[in-house]
PDB file of C-alpha atoms in Angstrom:
ATOM      1  CA  MET A 158       5.260 365.052  79.949  1.00  0.00           C
ATOM      2  CA  SER A 159       2.312 366.413  79.375  1.00  0.00           C
ATOM      3  CA  LYS A 160      -1.344 364.860  79.737  1.00  0.00           C
ATOM      4  CA  ALA A 161      -1.668 365.209  75.732  1.00  0.00           C
ATOM      5  CA  PHE A 162       1.670 363.308  75.319  1.00  0.00           C
ATOM      6  CA  ASP A 163       0.752 360.161  78.065  1.00  0.00           C
ATOM      7  CA  THR A 164      -2.377 359.757  76.690  1.00  0.00           C
ATOM      8  CA  CYS A 165      -1.472 359.229  73.298  1.00  0.00           C
ATOM      9  CA  LEU A 166       1.912 357.343  73.948  1.00  0.00           C
ATOM     10  CA  VAL A 167      -0.836 354.160  75.251  1.00  0.00           C
ATOM     11  CA  LEU A 168      -2.719 354.987  72.185  1.00  0.00           C
ATOM     12  CA  LYS A 169       0.173 355.082  69.924  1.00  0.00           C
ATOM     13  CA  ALA A 170       0.825 351.424  71.374  1.00  0.00           C
ATOM     14  CA  LYS A 171      -2.485 350.086  69.973  1.00  0.00           C
ATOM     15  CA  ASN A 172      -1.877 351.377  66.222  1.00  0.00           C
ATOM     16  CA  VAL A 173      -3.822 354.358  66.328  1.00  0.00           C
ATOM     17  CA  ASN A 174      -4.083 356.108  62.750  1.00  0.00           C
ATOM     18  CA  HIS A 175      -1.328 358.770  63.202  1.00  0.00           C
ATOM     19  CA  VAL A 176      -3.655 361.350  62.210  1.00  0.00           C
ATOM     20  CA  GLN A 177      -6.355 360.669  64.225  1.00  0.00           C
ATOM     21  CA  LEU A 178      -3.382 360.825  67.168  1.00  0.00           C
ATOM     22  CA  ALA A 179      -2.674 364.061  66.397  1.00  0.00           C
ATOM     23  CA  ARG A 180      -5.895 365.311  66.454  1.00  0.00           C
ATOM     24  CA  VAL A 181      -6.631 363.803  70.244  1.00  0.00           C
ATOM     25  CA  PHE A 182      -3.378 365.054  71.269  1.00  0.00           C
ATOM     26  CA  ALA A 183      -4.159 368.419  70.094  1.00  0.00           C
ATOM     27  CA  GLN A 184      -7.731 368.405  71.385  1.00  0.00           C
ATOM     28  CA  ILE A 185      -6.204 367.397  74.670  1.00  0.00           C
ATOM     29  CA  ALA A 186      -3.060 369.743  74.732  1.00  0.00           C
ATOM     30  CA  HIS A 187      -5.972 372.708  73.511  1.00  0.00           C
ATOM     31  CA  VAL A 188      -8.547 371.241  76.129  1.00  0.00           C
ATOM     32  CA  ASN A 189      -9.588 374.650  77.964  1.00  0.00           C
ATOM     33  CA  GLN A 190      -8.991 377.276  74.870  1.00  0.00           C
ATOM     34  CA  LYS A 191     -10.513 378.906  72.599  1.00  0.00           C
ATOM     35  CA  ARG A 192     -10.880 380.768  69.220  1.00  0.00           C
ATOM     36  CA  LYS A 193     -10.503 384.173  70.523  1.00  0.00           C
ATOM     37  CA  PHE A 194     -13.271 385.613  68.042  1.00  0.00           C
ATOM     38  CA  SER A 195     -15.956 383.621  68.245  1.00  0.00           C
ATOM     39  CA  ASP A 196     -15.594 380.999  71.690  1.00  0.00           C
ATOM     40  CA  GLU A 197     -15.372 378.151  69.537  1.00  0.00           C
ATOM     41  CA  PRO A 198     -13.126 374.944  71.256  1.00  0.00           C
ATOM     42  CA  TYR A 199      -9.601 375.536  70.095  1.00  0.00           C
ATOM     43  CA  ILE A 200      -9.477 372.128  67.843  1.00  0.00           C
ATOM     44  CA  GLN A 201     -12.079 373.126  65.540  1.00  0.00           C
ATOM     45  CA  HIS A 202      -9.248 375.960  64.124  1.00  0.00           C
ATOM     46  CA  LEU A 203      -6.983 372.868  63.394  1.00  0.00           C
ATOM     47  CA  ASP A 204      -9.626 370.867  62.202  1.00  0.00           C
ATOM     48  CA  GLU A 205     -10.316 373.884  59.286  1.00  0.00           C
ATOM     49  CA  VAL A 206      -6.525 373.844  58.662  1.00  0.00           C
ATOM     50  CA  ALA A 207      -6.477 370.597  58.500  1.00  0.00           C
ATOM     51  CA  TYR A 208      -9.547 370.754  55.984  1.00  0.00           C
ATOM     52  CA  HIS A 209      -7.149 373.285  53.712  1.00  0.00           C
ATOM     53  CA  ILE A 210      -4.280 371.442  53.813  1.00  0.00           C
ATOM     54  CA  SER A 211      -7.149 368.723  52.279  1.00  0.00           C
ATOM     55  CA  LYS A 212      -8.606 370.593  50.018  1.00  0.00           C
ATOM     56  CA  GLY A 213      -5.370 372.231  48.710  1.00  0.00           C
ATOM     57  CA  SER A 214      -3.938 369.375  47.304  1.00  0.00           C
ATOM     58  CA  SER A 215      -3.802 367.893  44.132  1.00  0.00           C
ATOM     59  CA  VAL A 216      -2.269 365.547  41.881  1.00  0.00           C
ATOM     60  CA  LYS A 217      -1.319 368.230  39.219  1.00  0.00           C
ATOM     61  CA  ASP A 218       0.138 371.405  41.447  1.00  0.00           C
ATOM     62  CA  TYR A 219       0.412 370.055  44.895  1.00  0.00           C
ATOM     63  CA  MET A 220       4.135 369.301  46.171  1.00  0.00           C
ATOM     64  CA  PHE A 221       3.414 367.697  49.154  1.00  0.00           C
ATOM     65  CA  GLN A 222       1.539 364.672  48.217  1.00  0.00           C
ATOM     66  CA  GLU A 223       4.697 362.092  49.377  1.00  0.00           C
ATOM     67  CA  TYR A 224       4.461 364.611  52.593  1.00  0.00           C
ATOM     68  CA  ARG A 225       0.794 364.231  53.425  1.00  0.00           C
ATOM     69  CA  GLY A 226       1.525 362.511  56.414  1.00  0.00           C
ATOM     70  CA  VAL A 227       3.592 365.119  57.758  1.00  0.00           C
ATOM     71  CA  MET A 228       1.456 367.969  56.798  1.00  0.00           C
ATOM     72  CA  TYR A 229      -1.779 366.666  58.681  1.00  0.00           C
ATOM     73  CA  ASP A 230      -0.136 365.511  61.823  1.00  0.00           C
ATOM     74  CA  ALA A 231       1.786 368.901  61.719  1.00  0.00           C
ATOM     75  CA  ALA A 232      -1.164 370.759  60.599  1.00  0.00           C
ATOM     76  CA  TYR A 233      -2.894 369.934  63.854  1.00  0.00           C
ATOM     77  CA  LEU A 234       0.098 370.487  66.055  1.00  0.00           C
ATOM     78  CA  HIS A 235       1.284 373.467  65.027  1.00  0.00           C
ATOM     79  CA  ASP A 236      -0.510 376.004  67.698  1.00  0.00           C
ATOM     80  CA  THR A 237       1.136 372.884  70.376  1.00  0.00           C
ATOM     81  CA  LEU A 238       4.812 374.340  71.433  1.00  0.00           C
ATOM     82  CA  GLU A 239       4.071 378.347  70.952  1.00  0.00           C
ATOM     83  CA  ASP A 240       0.549 378.003  72.995  1.00  0.00           C
ATOM     84  CA  THR A 241       0.668 374.892  75.874  1.00  0.00           C
ATOM     85  CA  ASP A 242       3.045 372.743  77.890  1.00  0.00           C
ATOM     86  CA  VAL A 243       4.115 370.498  74.936  1.00  0.00           C
ATOM     87  CA  THR A 244       7.574 369.679  73.884  1.00  0.00           C
ATOM     88  CA  LYS A 245       9.541 369.278  71.052  1.00  0.00           C
ATOM     89  CA  GLU A 246      10.891 366.460  72.408  1.00  0.00           C
ATOM     90  CA  GLU A 247       7.457 364.500  73.267  1.00  0.00           C
ATOM     91  CA  ILE A 248       6.204 365.412  69.276  1.00  0.00           C
ATOM     92  CA  GLU A 249       9.121 363.840  68.204  1.00  0.00           C
ATOM     93  CA  ILE A 250       8.566 360.285  70.488  1.00  0.00           C
ATOM     94  CA  LEU A 251       5.123 360.143  69.002  1.00  0.00           C
ATOM     95  CA  PHE A 252       5.141 361.546  65.247  1.00  0.00           C
ATOM     96  CA  GLY A 253       8.865 361.903  64.234  1.00  0.00           C
ATOM     97  CA  LYS A 254      11.441 364.194  63.842  1.00  0.00           C
ATOM     98  CA  GLU A 255      10.284 365.703  60.726  1.00  0.00           C
ATOM     99  CA  CYS A 256       7.206 366.842  62.194  1.00  0.00           C
ATOM    100  CA  ALA A 257       9.183 367.910  65.229  1.00  0.00           C
ATOM    101  CA  ASP A 258      10.670 369.966  63.293  1.00  0.00           C
ATOM    102  CA  THR A 259       8.356 371.152  60.944  1.00  0.00           C
ATOM    103  CA  VAL A 260       5.581 372.296  64.246  1.00  0.00           C
ATOM    104  CA  VAL A 261       8.982 374.602  65.524  1.00  0.00           C
ATOM    105  CA  MET A 262       9.204 376.565  62.160  1.00  0.00           C
ATOM    106  CA  LEU A 263       5.650 377.223  62.829  1.00  0.00           C
ATOM    107  CA  THR A 264       5.802 378.509  66.170  1.00  0.00           C
ATOM    108  CA  ASP A 265       6.730 382.513  66.776  1.00  0.00           C
ATOM    109  CA  VAL A 266      10.002 383.049  68.249  1.00  0.00           C
ATOM    110  CA  SER A 267       9.533 386.950  68.766  1.00  0.00           C
ATOM    111  CA  LYS A 268       8.756 387.448  72.467  1.00  0.00           C
ATOM    112  CA  PRO A 269       7.423 390.640  74.329  1.00  0.00           C
ATOM    113  CA  LYS A 270      10.531 391.696  75.540  1.00  0.00           C
ATOM    114  CA  ASP A 271      11.860 392.407  71.680  1.00  0.00           C
ATOM    115  CA  GLY A 272       9.425 395.408  71.735  1.00  0.00           C
ATOM    116  CA  ASN A 273       5.808 396.477  69.893  1.00  0.00           C
ATOM    117  CA  ARG A 274       3.962 393.966  68.021  1.00  0.00           C
ATOM    118  CA  ALA A 275       4.927 394.965  64.471  1.00  0.00           C
ATOM    119  CA  ILE A 276       9.272 394.208  65.466  1.00  0.00           C
ATOM    120  CA  ARG A 277       7.732 390.854  66.778  1.00  0.00           C
ATOM    121  CA  LYS A 278       5.220 389.926  63.869  1.00  0.00           C
ATOM    122  CA  ALA A 279       9.210 390.646  61.727  1.00  0.00           C
ATOM    123  CA  LEU A 280      10.804 388.802  63.550  1.00  0.00           C
ATOM    124  CA  ASP A 281       8.392 385.878  63.125  1.00  0.00           C
ATOM    125  CA  ARG A 282       8.330 385.899  59.454  1.00  0.00           C
ATOM    126  CA  ALA A 283      12.157 385.993  59.170  1.00  0.00           C
ATOM    127  CA  HIS A 284      12.259 382.961  60.835  1.00  0.00           C
ATOM    128  CA  LEU A 285       9.564 381.597  58.561  1.00  0.00           C
ATOM    129  CA  ALA A 286      11.393 382.856  55.534  1.00  0.00           C
ATOM    130  CA  ASN A 287      13.990 379.476  56.400  1.00  0.00           C
ATOM    131  CA  ALA A 288      11.198 377.057  56.723  1.00  0.00           C
ATOM    132  CA  ASN A 289      10.767 374.067  54.584  1.00  0.00           C
ATOM    133  CA  ALA A 290       7.409 373.986  52.149  1.00  0.00           C
ATOM    134  CA  VAL A 291       5.304 371.180  54.335  1.00  0.00           C
ATOM    135  CA  ALA A 292       5.519 374.242  57.212  1.00  0.00           C
ATOM    136  CA  LYS A 293       4.638 376.991  54.302  1.00  0.00           C
ATOM    137  CA  ALA A 294       1.819 375.294  53.248  1.00  0.00           C
ATOM    138  CA  ILE A 295       0.261 374.905  56.381  1.00  0.00           C
ATOM    139  CA  LYS A 296       0.907 378.219  57.250  1.00  0.00           C
ATOM    140  CA  PHE A 297      -1.333 379.282  54.175  1.00  0.00           C
ATOM    141  CA  ALA A 298      -3.577 377.057  56.073  1.00  0.00           C
ATOM    142  CA  ASP A 299      -3.543 378.786  58.835  1.00  0.00           C
ATOM    143  CA  LEU A 300      -3.970 382.215  57.607  1.00  0.00           C
ATOM    144  CA  LEU A 301      -7.615 381.576  55.775  1.00  0.00           C
ATOM    145  CA  SER A 302      -8.770 380.112  58.839  1.00  0.00           C
ATOM    146  CA  ASN A 303      -7.502 382.360  60.972  1.00  0.00           C
ATOM    147  CA  LEU A 304      -8.631 385.739  58.133  1.00  0.00           C
ATOM    148  CA  ARG A 305     -12.179 383.702  57.553  1.00  0.00           C
ATOM    149  CA  ALA A 306     -13.138 383.595  61.244  1.00  0.00           C
ATOM    150  CA  ILE A 307     -12.404 387.671  62.555  1.00  0.00           C
ATOM    151  CA  PRO A 308     -15.359 389.664  62.355  1.00  0.00           C
ATOM    152  CA  LYS A 309     -14.547 392.233  60.077  1.00  0.00           C
ATOM    153  CA  SER A 310     -16.120 394.729  62.313  1.00  0.00           C
ATOM    154  CA  GLU A 311     -13.548 393.827  64.265  1.00  0.00           C
ATOM    155  CA  PRO A 312     -10.692 396.826  64.014  1.00  0.00           C
ATOM    156  CA  PHE A 313      -8.009 393.333  64.438  1.00  0.00           C
ATOM    157  CA  TYR A 314      -8.968 392.563  61.076  1.00  0.00           C
ATOM    158  CA  THR A 315      -7.716 395.156  59.874  1.00  0.00           C
ATOM    159  CA  VAL A 316      -4.701 394.741  61.535  1.00  0.00           C
ATOM    160  CA  PHE A 317      -4.199 390.603  60.636  1.00  0.00           C
ATOM    161  CA  LYS A 318      -5.532 391.491  57.373  1.00  0.00           C
ATOM    162  CA  GLU A 319      -2.238 393.923  56.509  1.00  0.00           C
ATOM    163  CA  GLU A 320       0.073 391.029  58.112  1.00  0.00           C
ATOM    164  CA  ALA A 321      -1.467 388.553  56.250  1.00  0.00           C
ATOM    165  CA  LYS A 322       0.128 390.568  53.420  1.00  0.00           C
ATOM    166  CA  LEU A 323       3.455 391.365  54.381  1.00  0.00           C
ATOM    167  CA  LEU A 324       3.632 386.902  55.306  1.00  0.00           C
ATOM    168  CA  LEU A 325       2.429 386.499  51.896  1.00  0.00           C
ATOM    169  CA  PRO A 326       5.713 386.642  49.746  1.00  0.00           C
ATOM    170  CA  VAL A 327       7.824 385.216  52.217  1.00  0.00           C
ATOM    171  CA  LEU A 328       5.782 382.238  52.213  1.00  0.00           C
ATOM    172  CA  LYS A 329       5.482 382.545  48.848  1.00  0.00           C
ATOM    173  CA  THR A 330       9.796 382.468  47.913  1.00  0.00           C
ATOM    174  CA  PRO A 331      11.731 379.404  47.638  1.00  0.00           C
ATOM    175  CA  CYS A 332      12.538 377.026  50.789  1.00  0.00           C
ATOM    176  CA  PRO A 333      16.448 377.607  51.689  1.00  0.00           C
ATOM    177  CA  GLU A 334      18.137 374.329  50.231  1.00  0.00           C
ATOM    178  CA  ASN A 335      18.968 372.879  53.122  1.00  0.00           C
ATOM    179  CA  ALA A 336      14.683 372.586  53.948  1.00  0.00           C
ATOM    180  CA  ILE A 337      13.417 369.068  54.769  1.00  0.00           C
ATOM    181  CA  HIS A 338      10.973 369.080  52.388  1.00  0.00           C
ATOM    182  CA  VAL A 339      12.100 371.586  48.774  1.00  0.00           C
ATOM    183  CA  LYS A 340      10.598 371.092  45.593  1.00  0.00           C
ATOM    184  CA  ARG A 341      11.463 368.867  43.242  1.00  0.00           C
ATOM    185  CA  SER A 342      11.264 368.790  39.113  1.00  0.00           C
ATOM    186  CA  GLY A 343       7.705 369.438  38.025  1.00  0.00           C
ATOM    187  CA  GLN A 344       6.051 370.162  41.763  1.00  0.00           C
ATOM    188  CA  LYS A 345       4.923 373.678  42.322  1.00  0.00           C
ATOM    189  CA  GLU A 346       6.717 375.618  44.823  1.00  0.00           C
ATOM    190  CA  PHE A 347       3.448 376.487  47.308  1.00  0.00           C
ATOM    191  CA  PRO A 348      -0.272 375.139  47.409  1.00  0.00           C
ATOM    192  CA  GLU A 349      -1.642 377.223  44.014  1.00  0.00           C
ATOM    193  CA  LYS A 350      -5.335 376.476  45.502  1.00  0.00           C
ATOM    194  CA  LEU A 351      -4.813 378.357  49.180  1.00  0.00           C
ATOM    195  CA  VAL A 352      -2.777 380.994  47.958  1.00  0.00           C
ATOM    196  CA  THR A 353      -5.581 382.120  45.213  1.00  0.00           C
ATOM    197  CA  ILE A 354      -7.690 382.313  47.627  1.00  0.00           C
ATOM    198  CA  LEU A 355      -5.996 383.434  50.058  1.00  0.00           C
ATOM    199  CA  GLU A 356      -4.948 386.325  47.971  1.00  0.00           C
ATOM    200  CA  GLU A 357      -8.329 386.922  46.827  1.00  0.00           C
ATOM    201  CA  MET A 358      -9.534 387.842  50.241  1.00  0.00           C
ATOM    202  CA  LEU A 359      -6.809 389.816  51.060  1.00  0.00           C
ATOM    203  CA  ASN A 360      -7.688 392.389  48.014  1.00  0.00           C
ATOM    204  CA  GLY A 361     -11.584 392.399  48.451  1.00  0.00           C
ATOM    205  CA  THR A 362     -12.123 390.349  45.273  1.00  0.00           C
ATOM    206  CA  PHE A 363     -13.113 387.009  46.621  1.00  0.00           C
ATOM    207  CA  VAL A 364     -16.482 386.297  45.902  1.00  0.00           C
ATOM    208  CA  SER A 365     -18.220 382.423  48.362  1.00  0.00           C
ATOM    209  CA  PRO A 366     -22.437 381.935  47.616  1.00  0.00           C
ATOM    210  CA  LEU A 367     -23.760 381.315  51.063  1.00  0.00           C
ATOM    211  CA  PRO A 368     -25.655 378.089  52.180  1.00  0.00           C
ATOM    212  CA  LYS A 369     -28.633 378.361  53.656  1.00  0.00           C
ATOM    213  CA  GLY A 370     -29.490 378.399  57.339  1.00  0.00           C
ATOM    214  CA  CYS A 371     -26.521 379.365  59.407  1.00  0.00           C
ATOM    215  CA  SER A 372     -25.142 382.505  61.520  1.00  0.00           C
ATOM    216  CA  LEU A 373     -21.200 381.416  61.581  1.00  0.00           C
ATOM    217  CA  CYS A 374     -21.502 381.724  58.118  1.00  0.00           C
ATOM    218  CA  SER A 375     -22.693 385.428  57.904  1.00  0.00           C
ATOM    219  CA  VAL A 376     -20.531 386.314  60.033  1.00  0.00           C
ATOM    220  CA  TRP A 377     -17.925 385.125  57.360  1.00  0.00           C
ATOM    221  CA  GLY A 378     -18.881 386.118  54.547  1.00  0.00           C
ATOM    222  CA  GLY A 379     -19.197 382.777  53.071  1.00  0.00           C
ATOM    223  CA  ALA A 380     -19.356 379.376  53.351  1.00  0.00           C
ATOM    224  CA  CYS A 381     -18.115 377.905  56.932  1.00  0.00           C
ATOM    225  CA  PHE A 382     -15.998 374.606  57.264  1.00  0.00           C
ATOM    226  CA  TRP A 383     -19.075 373.201  58.814  1.00  0.00           C
ATOM    227  CA  CYS A 384     -22.128 373.492  55.746  1.00  0.00           C
ATOM    228  CA  ASP A 385     -21.106 369.957  54.637  1.00  0.00           C
ATOM    229  CA  MET A 386     -16.817 371.550  54.201  1.00  0.00           C
ATOM    230  CA  ARG A 387     -18.104 373.783  50.981  1.00  0.00           C
ATOM    231  CA  TYR A 388     -15.711 375.806  50.564  1.00  0.00           C
ATOM    232  CA  PRO A 389     -15.163 377.019  47.198  1.00  0.00           C
ATOM    233  CA  TYR A 390     -12.225 375.173  46.045  1.00  0.00           C
TER     234      TYR A 390
END
């Protein structure tokens, strides 16, 4: 068992809130990992994803109100199977089968032996096409966080941006009939606020006012997570 699991199993017995538990679990699992371009602790990326989920929700246009618990948990855990020694079984024991299944849907299936990056990303898109609505919402938030974190001066920014453009229609495609979380009558298929901002960033029309005195905002070209969490929603 992983250290994250052993620690959080004790905390769960003490009735720690499940979202707090998910954050602690992720923080321990990713403890020595940094974001590639900013060298920030990886937990900051996961905080951003959870934040985007929160800001992208509303009673009127968001279908996931009833799945908020699973969504927040999976937002914090979405990279654990891919980047740490955590297992699906550990996630299922602590957070339930729905959360574990959602994290699996968010985990890349491609391997280096499958071919070049374009081939691997095509395999991962095909995998995400069969994801449930909660997983797709988290992926929208993940893309937005990563797109903001990569400096535009980096050559990889263009690569990532083009990959995001290919992924966007996949995420907007209706979920399979057998998905755990599907659209219900009167509900939207995806988080419209997140999608609108992501589309604007991809086509170059997104404009965000700069808060005062933050070098990170200057790098991102917009309000960053740490400036009073002032994303323009």
